[in-house]
mmCIF file of C-alpha atoms in Angstrom:
data_model
loop_
_atom_site.group_PDB
_atom_site.id
_atom_site.type_symbol
_atom_site.label_atom_id
_atom_site.label_comp_id
_atom_site.label_asym_id
_atom_site.label_seq_id
_atom_site.Cartn_x
_atom_site.Cartn_y
_atom_site.Cartn_z
ATOM 1 C CA MET A 1 -12.469 5.068 16.434
ATOM 2 C CA GLU A 2 -13.843 8.374 15.187
ATOM 3 C CA GLN A 3 -12.939 10.083 18.476
ATOM 4 C CA LEU A 4 -9.352 8.892 18.140
ATOM 5 C CA LYS A 5 -9.176 10.224 14.574
ATOM 6 C CA LEU A 6 -10.474 13.588 15.746
ATOM 7 C CA ALA A 7 -7.971 13.683 18.607
ATOM 8 C CA LYS A 8 -5.022 12.865 16.311
ATOM 9 C CA ARG A 9 -5.958 15.326 13.566
ATOM 10 C CA PRO A 10 -4.597 18.538 15.187
ATOM 11 C CA LEU A 11 -1.319 16.771 15.957
ATOM 12 C CA GLU A 12 -0.939 15.648 12.361
ATOM 13 C CA TYR A 13 -1.695 19.106 10.997
ATOM 14 C CA ARG A 14 0.820 20.634 13.400
ATOM 15 C CA LEU A 15 3.423 18.092 12.270
ATOM 16 C CA VAL A 16 2.983 19.262 8.666
ATOM 17 C CA GLU A 17 3.197 22.923 9.690
ATOM 18 C CA GLU A 18 6.353 22.404 11.751
ATOM 19 C CA SER A 19 8.063 20.139 9.237
ATOM 20 C CA GLU A 20 10.336 21.278 6.446
ATOM 21 C CA LEU A 21 7.969 20.099 3.717
ATOM 22 C CA ARG A 22 7.922 23.526 2.079
ATOM 23 C CA LYS A 23 11.712 23.449 1.728
ATOM 24 C CA ILE A 24 11.828 19.813 0.634
ATOM 25 C CA LEU A 25 9.037 20.152 -1.937
ATOM 26 C CA LYS A 26 10.015 23.717 -2.899
ATOM 27 C CA ARG A 27 6.298 24.461 -2.957
ATOM 28 C CA GLU A 28 3.747 25.894 -0.575
ATOM 29 C CA VAL A 29 1.386 23.395 1.099
ATOM 30 C CA LEU A 30 -2.102 24.866 0.626
ATOM 31 C CA GLU A 31 -4.246 22.116 2.177
ATOM 32 C CA THR A 32 -3.639 18.971 4.182
ATOM 33 C CA PHE A 33 -6.028 16.034 4.527
ATOM 34 C CA VAL A 34 -5.334 13.141 6.900
ATOM 35 C CA ASP A 35 -7.089 9.864 7.663
ATOM 36 C CA TRP A 36 -6.291 6.588 9.373
ATOM 37 C CA ASN A 37 -7.143 2.969 8.719
ATOM 38 C CA PHE A 38 -6.728 1.623 12.244
ATOM 39 C CA ASN A 39 -7.479 -1.973 11.260
ATOM 40 C CA GLY A 40 -4.671 -1.899 8.687
ATOM 41 C CA ASP A 41 -2.494 0.342 10.899
ATOM 42 C CA LYS A 42 -1.968 2.794 8.031
ATOM 43 C CA GLY A 43 -2.146 6.550 7.885
ATOM 44 C CA TYR A 44 -2.905 8.546 4.771
ATOM 45 C CA MET A 45 -2.025 12.146 4.061
ATOM 46 C CA VAL A 46 -2.933 14.135 0.966
ATOM 47 C CA LEU A 47 -1.246 17.462 0.359
ATOM 48 C CA ILE A 48 -2.566 20.117 -2.018
ATOM 49 C CA LEU A 49 0.420 22.101 -3.251
ATOM 50 C CA ASP A 50 0.825 25.485 -4.880
ATOM 51 C CA ALA A 51 1.098 25.299 -8.669
ATOM 52 C CA ILE A 52 4.502 25.353 -10.347
ATOM 53 C CA ASP A 53 5.104 28.305 -12.671
ATOM 54 C CA ILE A 54 6.393 26.744 -15.908
ATOM 55 C CA SER A 55 5.994 29.881 -18.023
ATOM 56 C CA HIS A 56 9.676 30.799 -17.977
#
């Protein structure tokens, strides 16, 4: 299973880079973490976003 996770990881990162997440979220994506639960057939993605400036 670990080999499959490692093989999928670059594809998932590229998907985030090529997507319009920056436009949709109106924030820069600083870090992306992905993992899969193959038994439950679920994928998880955590995005670390640039802070919002609320000073004005």
